[in-house]
Each structure stands twice: as C-alpha cells, then as structure tokens.
Short mmCIF file of C-alpha atoms in Angstrom, two decimals:
data_model
loop_
_atom_site.label_atom_id
_atom_site.label_comp_id
_atom_site.label_asym_id
_atom_site.label_seq_id
_atom_site.Cartn_x
_atom_site.Cartn_y
_atom_site.Cartn_z
CA MET I 1 12.48 -47.90 14.45
CA GLU I 2 14.84 -45.35 16.00
CA THR I 3 16.40 -44.72 12.57
CA ASP I 4 13.01 -43.98 11.06
CA GLU I 5 12.18 -41.57 13.86
CA GLY I 6 15.56 -39.85 13.43
CA SER I 7 15.06 -39.44 9.69
CA ARG I 8 11.65 -37.89 10.26
CA ARG I 9 13.00 -35.50 12.85
CA VAL I 10 13.29 -32.00 11.39
CA LEU I 11 15.21 -29.19 13.03
CA PRO I 12 12.79 -26.34 13.84
CA PHE I 13 15.55 -23.73 13.47
CA GLN I 14 18.60 -23.56 11.26
CA LEU I 15 21.57 -21.27 11.82
CA GLN I 16 22.04 -18.97 8.83
CA PHE I 17 24.73 -16.54 9.98
CA ASP I 18 26.86 -16.03 13.05
CA LYS I 19 28.56 -12.64 12.88
CA PRO I 20 30.22 -10.69 15.70
CA LEU I 21 29.23 -7.12 16.56
CA ALA I 22 31.20 -4.42 18.32
CA SER I 23 28.58 -4.09 21.05
CA GLN I 24 25.98 -6.38 22.56
CA VAL I 25 22.51 -6.29 20.97
CA LYS I 26 19.71 -5.59 23.44
CA MET I 27 16.75 -5.60 21.03
CA ALA I 28 16.04 -6.44 17.39
CA GLU I 29 13.05 -6.31 15.04
CA TRP I 30 12.45 -7.68 11.55
CA ASN I 31 10.64 -5.42 9.12
CA PRO I 32 7.22 -6.58 7.84
CA GLU I 33 8.81 -8.06 4.70
CA LYS I 34 11.32 -10.01 6.82
CA ASP I 35 14.27 -8.91 4.68
CA LEU I 36 15.68 -6.15 6.92
CA LEU I 37 16.76 -6.46 10.54
CA ALA I 38 17.02 -3.42 12.82
CA MET I 39 19.11 -3.92 15.96
CA VAL I 40 19.76 -1.69 18.96
CA THR I 41 23.08 -2.14 20.73
CA GLU I 42 24.01 -1.49 24.34
CA ASP I 43 25.73 1.76 23.37
CA SER I 44 22.39 3.03 21.90
CA LYS I 45 23.20 2.66 18.23
CA VAL I 46 20.75 1.46 15.61
CA VAL I 47 22.21 -0.92 13.03
CA LEU I 48 20.27 -1.98 9.94
CA HIS I 49 21.21 -5.22 8.16
CA ARG I 50 19.86 -7.16 5.22
CA PHE I 51 19.00 -10.83 5.57
CA ASN I 52 22.43 -11.72 4.14
CA TRP I 53 24.03 -9.64 6.94
CA GLN I 54 24.96 -6.74 4.67
CA ARG I 55 25.10 -3.60 6.79
CA LEU I 56 23.12 -0.71 5.31
CA TRP I 57 23.61 2.05 7.86
CA THR I 58 24.20 2.89 11.50
CA ILE I 59 22.80 5.84 13.45
CA SER I 60 23.18 7.08 17.01
CA PRO I 61 20.39 9.28 18.43
CA GLY I 62 22.63 10.34 21.31
CA LYS I 63 20.13 9.10 23.92
CA CYS I 64 19.34 5.74 25.46
CA ILE I 65 16.99 3.71 23.22
CA THR I 66 14.32 1.77 25.13
CA SER I 67 12.02 0.44 22.37
CA LEU I 68 11.91 -0.23 18.64
CA CYS I 69 9.32 -0.96 15.94
CA TRP I 70 8.61 -0.62 12.20
CA ARG I 71 5.93 1.19 10.25
CA PRO I 72 3.62 -1.34 8.54
CA ASP I 73 5.07 -0.58 5.09
CA GLY I 74 8.63 -1.11 6.35
CA LYS I 75 9.88 2.32 5.25
CA VAL I 76 10.19 3.94 8.68
CA VAL I 77 11.86 2.78 11.90
CA VAL I 78 10.46 4.13 15.18
CA LEU I 79 12.62 4.54 18.27
CA GLY I 80 11.40 5.07 21.82
CA LEU I 81 13.89 6.95 23.98
CA GLU I 82 14.53 7.09 27.70
CA ASP I 83 13.51 10.76 27.95
CA GLY I 84 10.00 10.05 26.58
CA THR I 85 10.73 11.01 22.97
CA VAL I 86 9.48 9.02 19.99
CA SER I 87 11.62 9.52 16.87
CA LEU I 88 10.89 8.38 13.32
CA HIS I 89 13.73 7.56 10.91
CA ASP I 90 13.64 6.99 7.15
CA VAL I 91 14.99 3.57 6.20
CA GLU I 92 15.64 4.42 2.54
CA GLN I 93 17.66 7.56 3.35
CA ASN I 94 20.26 6.13 5.73
CA GLY I 95 18.19 6.59 8.88
CA LYS I 96 17.42 10.28 8.32
CA LEU I 97 15.40 11.80 11.16
CA LEU I 98 11.87 12.51 9.92
CA ARG I 99 10.06 13.57 13.06
CA SER I 100 10.69 13.67 16.80
CA LEU I 101 7.75 13.89 19.21
CA LYS I 102 8.01 14.40 22.98
CA SER I 103 4.78 12.60 23.85
CA HIS I 104 5.78 11.00 27.17
CA ALA I 105 7.26 12.11 30.47
CA ALA I 106 8.95 8.75 31.12
CA ALA I 107 10.91 6.19 29.14
CA VAL I 108 8.99 4.77 26.16
CA VAL I 109 9.25 1.02 26.75
CA CYS I 110 6.98 -0.35 24.01
CA LEU I 111 5.76 0.61 20.55
CA ASN I 112 3.24 -0.84 18.12
CA TRP I 113 2.31 0.53 14.69
CA GLU I 114 -0.74 -1.05 13.11
CA GLU I 115 -2.77 -0.26 10.00
CA ASP I 116 -6.40 -1.03 9.32
CA ALA I 117 -6.50 -4.25 7.32
CA GLN I 118 -10.20 -3.92 6.51
CA VAL I 119 -11.45 -2.19 3.37
CA ASN I 120 -14.35 0.18 3.98
CA ARG I 121 -17.25 -0.33 1.59
CA ASP I 122 -20.38 1.60 0.80
CA THR I 123 -23.93 0.27 0.91
CA SER I 124 -23.49 -1.26 -2.54
CA GLY I 125 -20.38 -3.16 -1.50
CA ASN I 126 -17.95 -1.00 -3.46
CA PRO I 127 -14.68 -0.07 -1.73
CA LEU I 128 -14.54 3.47 -0.41
CA ALA I 129 -11.49 5.51 -1.38
CA PHE I 130 -10.28 8.30 0.86
CA GLU I 131 -10.70 11.74 -0.72
CA ASP I 132 -7.93 14.14 0.15
CA ARG I 133 -9.50 17.60 0.38
CA THR I 134 -6.62 19.45 2.02
CA THR I 135 -5.47 20.99 -1.26
CA ARG I 136 -8.70 22.98 -1.32
CA PHE I 137 -7.80 24.79 1.90
CA PHE I 138 -4.01 24.73 2.30
CA PRO I 139 -1.37 25.88 -0.19
CA PRO I 140 1.70 23.70 -0.63
CA ALA I 141 4.38 24.56 1.89
CA PRO I 142 7.40 26.44 0.48
CA ARG I 143 10.95 25.25 0.92
CA VAL I 144 12.16 25.54 4.49
CA PRO I 145 15.21 27.84 4.74
CA ARG I 146 18.32 26.35 6.25
CA MET I 147 19.41 27.65 9.62
CA PRO I 148 23.04 28.84 9.47
CA ARG I 149 25.38 26.60 11.49
CA LEU I 150 22.48 24.47 12.76
CA VAL I 151 23.17 20.82 13.51
CA PRO I 152 20.74 18.59 11.54
CA GLY I 153 17.86 17.33 13.66
CA GLU I 154 18.06 20.01 16.37
CA THR I 155 14.66 21.40 15.38
CA GLY I 156 13.05 18.06 16.27
CA LEU I 157 11.30 17.80 12.92
CA THR I 158 13.47 16.94 9.94
CA GLU I 159 16.96 17.20 8.61
CA ASP I 160 15.58 18.37 5.27
CA GLY I 161 12.43 20.28 6.09
CA GLN I 162 10.84 20.35 2.65
CA ASP I 163 10.68 16.53 2.59
CA SER I 164 8.92 16.01 5.92
CA PHE I 165 5.39 16.41 4.68
CA GLU I 166 5.92 14.45 1.49
CA GLU I 167 7.67 11.52 3.18
CA LEU I 168 5.78 11.26 6.43
CA SER I 169 2.49 13.17 6.25
CA ASN I 170 1.31 12.21 2.78
CA SER I 171 -1.46 10.14 4.34
CA SER I 172 -3.74 10.28 1.30
CA LYS I 173 -1.56 7.55 -0.22
CA GLN I 174 -1.37 5.46 2.95
CA CYS I 175 -3.72 3.01 4.58
CA PHE I 176 -5.10 4.37 7.82
CA ASN I 177 -2.65 3.46 10.59
CA ILE I 178 -2.04 4.32 14.23
CA LEU I 179 1.16 4.36 16.26
CA CYS I 180 0.70 3.34 19.90
CA SER I 181 3.43 4.02 22.47
CA GLY I 182 3.57 3.11 26.15
CA ASP I 183 5.88 4.29 28.91
CA LYS I 184 7.03 2.80 32.18
CA ASP I 185 4.68 5.06 34.19
CA GLY I 186 1.56 3.55 32.63
CA PHE I 187 0.66 6.10 29.95
CA LEU I 188 -0.42 5.16 26.43
CA CYS I 189 -0.31 7.63 23.52
CA PHE I 190 -1.90 7.25 20.09
CA SER I 191 -0.84 9.04 16.89
CA VAL I 192 -2.40 8.81 13.43
CA PHE I 193 0.31 8.11 10.82
CA GLY I 194 2.80 8.54 13.66
CA VAL I 195 2.66 12.35 13.45
CA PHE I 196 -0.76 13.52 14.67
CA PRO I 197 -1.56 12.78 18.36
CA ILE I 198 -5.21 11.86 18.90
CA GLY I 199 -5.31 10.83 22.55
CA ASN I 200 -3.75 9.13 25.53
CA VAL I 201 -4.77 6.71 28.26
CA ASN I 202 -3.56 6.38 31.83
CA ILE I 203 -4.03 2.75 32.82
CA HIS I 204 -4.05 3.75 36.50
CA GLU I 205 -7.42 5.43 35.87
CA CYS I 206 -9.02 2.48 34.08
CA ASP I 207 -11.70 0.46 35.89
CA ILE I 208 -10.78 -3.20 35.46
CA PRO I 209 -13.62 -5.73 35.91
CA THR I 210 -12.43 -9.17 36.99
CA THR I 211 -14.23 -12.35 38.01
CA THR I 212 -12.50 -14.65 40.49
CA LYS I 213 -14.29 -17.72 41.80
CA ASP I 214 -17.51 -16.40 43.33
CA ARG I 215 -16.72 -12.68 43.18
CA ASN I 216 -17.09 -9.89 40.65
CA ILE I 217 -14.26 -7.42 41.11
CA VAL I 218 -13.79 -3.88 39.81
CA GLY I 219 -10.28 -2.73 40.56
CA ARG I 220 -7.54 -0.35 39.55
CA LEU I 221 -3.83 -0.70 38.99
CA LEU I 222 -1.26 0.88 41.28
CA ASN I 223 2.38 1.49 40.38
CA ALA I 224 1.77 -0.11 37.00
CA SER I 225 4.38 -0.24 34.26
CA ILE I 226 3.51 -1.15 30.68
CA ARG I 227 5.48 -4.00 29.15
CA LYS I 228 3.88 -4.59 25.75
CA VAL I 229 1.06 -3.13 23.62
CA VAL I 230 -0.57 -4.63 20.53
CA LEU I 231 -3.39 -3.17 18.44
CA SER I 232 -5.71 -5.60 16.68
CA LYS I 233 -5.78 -5.67 12.88
CA ASP I 234 -9.17 -3.94 12.81
CA LEU I 235 -7.98 -1.32 15.37
CA CYS I 236 -10.94 -2.17 17.61
CA HIS I 237 -9.01 -3.66 20.53
CA LEU I 238 -5.77 -2.90 22.32
CA MET I 239 -3.97 -5.58 24.32
CA VAL I 240 -1.80 -4.23 27.13
CA ALA I 241 0.61 -6.37 29.14
CA CYS I 242 1.66 -4.60 32.32
CA SER I 243 2.98 -5.22 35.80
CA GLY I 244 1.68 -3.71 39.00
CA GLU I 245 -0.72 -4.15 41.88
CA LEU I 246 -4.41 -4.63 41.12
CA VAL I 247 -6.38 -3.15 44.02
CA GLU I 248 -10.07 -3.92 44.37
CA ASP I 249 -12.32 -0.89 44.57
CA ILE I 250 -15.70 -2.63 44.58
CA VAL I 251 -16.18 -6.29 45.40
CA GLU I 252 -19.57 -8.00 45.43
CA SER I 253 -19.53 -11.57 46.66
CA ARG I 254 -22.41 -13.96 46.15
CA GLY I 255 -23.16 -13.78 49.85
CA GLY I 256 -23.64 -10.02 49.59
CA GLN I 257 -20.60 -9.17 51.71
CA MET I 258 -18.09 -6.49 50.71
CA VAL I 259 -14.49 -7.65 50.81
CA GLY I 260 -11.20 -6.16 49.65
CA ASP I 261 -8.01 -7.64 48.29
CA SER I 262 -5.07 -6.89 46.02
CA MET I 263 -3.13 -8.88 43.47
CA HIS I 264 0.46 -8.06 42.54
CA GLY I 265 2.06 -9.37 39.36
CA PHE I 266 1.59 -9.30 35.61
CA HIS I 267 -1.75 -8.38 34.11
CA CYS I 268 -3.16 -8.46 30.58
CA LEU I 269 -5.75 -5.81 29.74
CA VAL I 270 -7.99 -5.54 26.68
CA LEU I 271 -9.14 -1.99 25.94
CA ASP I 272 -11.96 -1.09 23.58
CA THR I 273 -10.55 1.11 20.82
CA SER I 274 -13.37 0.69 18.31
CA ILE I 275 -13.66 4.48 18.08
CA PHE I 276 -10.57 4.38 15.85
CA GLN I 277 -12.31 2.14 13.35
CA LYS I 278 -15.67 3.92 13.57
CA SER I 279 -14.13 7.38 13.09
CA GLU I 280 -11.50 6.35 10.58
CA ASN I 281 -12.49 8.77 7.80
CA GLU I 282 -12.81 11.72 10.19
CA LEU I 283 -9.46 10.97 11.84
CA HIS I 284 -7.85 10.53 8.44
CA GLN I 285 -9.05 13.93 7.24
CA VAL I 286 -8.21 15.74 10.48
CA ALA I 287 -4.74 14.20 10.57
CA GLN I 288 -4.14 15.25 6.98
CA GLN I 289 -5.22 18.85 7.62
CA ALA I 290 -3.35 19.08 10.92
CA SER I 291 -0.19 17.82 9.22
CA ASN I 292 -0.54 20.53 6.58
CA ILE I 293 -1.00 23.20 9.25
CA GLU I 294 1.97 21.93 11.24
CA ASP I 295 4.12 21.88 8.12
CA LEU I 296 3.21 25.49 7.27
CA LEU I 297 3.84 26.59 10.86
CA HIS I 298 7.20 24.86 10.79
CA VAL I 299 8.15 26.85 7.68
CA ILE I 300 7.08 30.10 9.40
CA ARG I 301 8.94 29.33 12.64
CA THR I 302 12.10 28.32 10.82
CA SER I 303 11.96 31.37 8.54
CA LEU I 304 11.59 33.71 11.53
CA SER I 305 14.46 31.99 13.30
CA VAL I 306 16.69 32.37 10.25
CA MET I 307 15.70 36.06 9.88
CA ASN I 308 16.38 36.72 13.57
CA LYS I 309 19.80 35.06 13.44
CA GLN I 310 20.83 36.83 10.24
CA TRP I 311 19.67 40.21 11.63
CA ALA I 312 21.60 39.62 14.86
CA ASP I 313 24.72 38.68 12.89
CA ALA I 314 24.38 41.81 10.72
CA MET I 315 23.97 44.07 13.78
CA ASN I 316 27.01 42.52 15.44
CA ILE I 317 29.11 43.20 12.34
CA PHE I 318 27.74 46.77 12.18
CA HIS I 319 28.65 47.50 15.79
CA GLU I 320 32.10 45.96 15.42
CA LYS I 321 32.92 48.15 12.40
CA PHE I 322 31.33 51.44 13.49
CA ASP I 323 32.45 51.24 17.12
CA LEU I 324 36.00 51.08 15.81
CA LEU I 325 35.34 54.08 13.53
CA SER I 326 33.86 56.07 16.40
CA ASN I 327 36.89 55.37 18.57
CA LEU I 328 39.24 56.49 15.78
CA ILE I 329 37.33 59.77 15.31
CA ASN I 330 37.32 60.50 19.04
CA ASP I 331 41.03 59.77 19.33
CA HIS I 332 42.16 61.83 16.33
CA GLY I 333 39.54 64.58 16.29
CA GLY I 334 36.63 65.12 13.96
CA ILE I 335 33.15 66.49 13.60
CA PHE I 336 32.15 65.07 16.96
CA GLN I 337 34.28 67.62 18.87
CA SER I 338 32.14 70.12 20.77
CA ILE I 339 33.01 73.32 18.85
CA SER I 340 32.83 71.66 15.44
CA PHE I 341 29.53 70.06 16.41
CA PHE I 342 28.16 73.53 17.35
CA LEU I 343 29.42 75.25 14.17
CA VAL I 344 28.22 72.60 11.78
CA LEU I 345 24.86 71.66 13.26
CA TRP I 346 24.08 74.79 15.38
CA VAL I 347 23.34 72.57 18.32
CA LYS I 348 24.25 73.94 21.76
CA CYS I 349 26.82 71.86 23.60
CA ASP I 350 27.45 71.88 27.36
CA ARG I 351 31.14 72.69 26.85
CA VAL I 352 30.47 75.82 24.70
#
C-alpha cells in the first residue's frame, strides 16, 4: 500500500538549473511568455537570462532598484527606482533606455502593466479597430540631433531619440494597456502605454467602507505604504495591498451610537477603475496625440540645446584666438595705438 502511494506521489517542483551569481538576487520576474527571466541583484543590476540560463545582457541604472515588471508583450522591462523614477528598457536592444519618468516623490515599490483583454464590438457584434488619426494633425518627427559629449540616457528620454516614438509610442499597433505604479508613501500613478500619465490616486484620501460585526465603518488610512497593485484584465478594478492604520471616520452601530476605533495591519483595497474601460477609445487617441506632441517637443528641445552648446563652443574658440591677437597687437604696436587710431579713423582720442 505504501509502495503504491509512493509511486503515485509526484514532485510539484523539479530543479532545472542551479547556477551561482556574483551578487544576491533580491527580485525576479518571468516575462509573459515564460522564456525570459529578469533579475535584480543587491548591487542594483538587472540581469536577463533565457530559460536555459543563457545570459543576454546586464544593465546598471546607477540607482537603487525597488520594483520590476514586464510589458504585456514581453518587449519592455520596467524598473521602479528609489528616487521615484520609472524607467522603461528595451529587451531586444540590450536593455536600451526608452523612457524615464519621474512620476513619484518616493521609492516606487510596486508595478503592474495590464492590457485590456476584451475586444470592443459595435452594435452588430463586429470588432472595433482603433483608427489612428494623429497623422492628420502631426508631421513625423525629424531625426533628433546628437548632443556633443552627452552621456546616453542623460536626457531622460532615449539613447537614440529617433526610435523613441516608433518603439514605445506607436500605440496604434498595440492593445490598450495601462502601467500602474505605487510608492511607499501611498500614491498610485497611471500611464497609458507607459508613457502618457492620465492620473494618480492618494490612498490616504480614499473613503474605505468596512463592515465589522454589527457596525458599518467608513474610515481612512494613515501612514499607509503600498505593497502590491494588480489591475484586472478588463481594467475595471484595481486591487491594492497596503499596510497602515485604518482609522474610523464615521461609525454607525445598530444601536445608533457613534463609536471610534482603529485597526493597524495589512489591508486589501478594491478601487473602481471602470473609467479606463469606458473611456478606452478617448484615452487611446489622446495618448497617441500627446506622444506625438512630446516627441516633437523633444526634438525641438534637443535641437536648441545642441545649437546653444555649439554656439558657446564657437564663441569660446573665437575669444581664445582673437584675445591672443589683440594682446600681440598691443604689445608690438599697431593700428590700435592712439595716434594711428586718430589718423586712420579721424576719431578723437583722450591722449591726443
């Protein structure tokens, strides 16, 4: 009997690989296809491996990494940093920085990128396709000039500016998706396609209805820190796991008496985000147009910066050369002497 039970026993997990790393891994995430593994080490490096443990690339943002997630198509890795920055990196181009957004004032401790799994249909039941109308209003952005002696990524947008819009903001070819980020101070930020911010929520300002035994409670969180956020597949609900103190604002007991209490610990909140699903087409179009505008402005800003730097360099060279010439003329005599200046230009000099 014991032999039969042992033969039926199946190991739930099987060790595939056991490889050492130079630094301890503090977080890891599989991509949606489960064939790539992104890991963050204690020294704030991002290492990307295949399932067979083949290393593809390693990057170091230079700041402490506090969260990690993938875009739904598995082509972009998102990093949350300790200074409140959210950075997007291209998986297929060795972790190239695509966009860096400073959307938080505290460390970004959780990220979730979800796309709408539902297909919108018209009244006849036919699927609705998004119509990209931005080409009617915005010309294609020209090539971004390279800043002389600029370290890649310092602009906070891209290492190769002309590819940013095509790689990241070409939302007409993407399913509608939203990136949600949460920080340790209780703020949530939402971005369409990860590049266009559409709103934020402070969980300290949310009224939280709760029913305990014979009481209906409406409270608020104090000193709350977000631990995990998850958007539903239809983008209509947001689950937030957080820690903090739930303080009762209004308490109505069945006896009609007003009482007050507080509960400290972990809390799970469900927020209504159905506006994302209801306004999907509008948000899609606005995000597309805003991305075009931002891309054009980026070209203008970078061009002006390059012009300013090149003009400053040219003026420095001019002053270096002509200041030396002026000193030589003054030392050895020339047309700038007082009498010669008077005879040549008929301009009265104080010494004459």
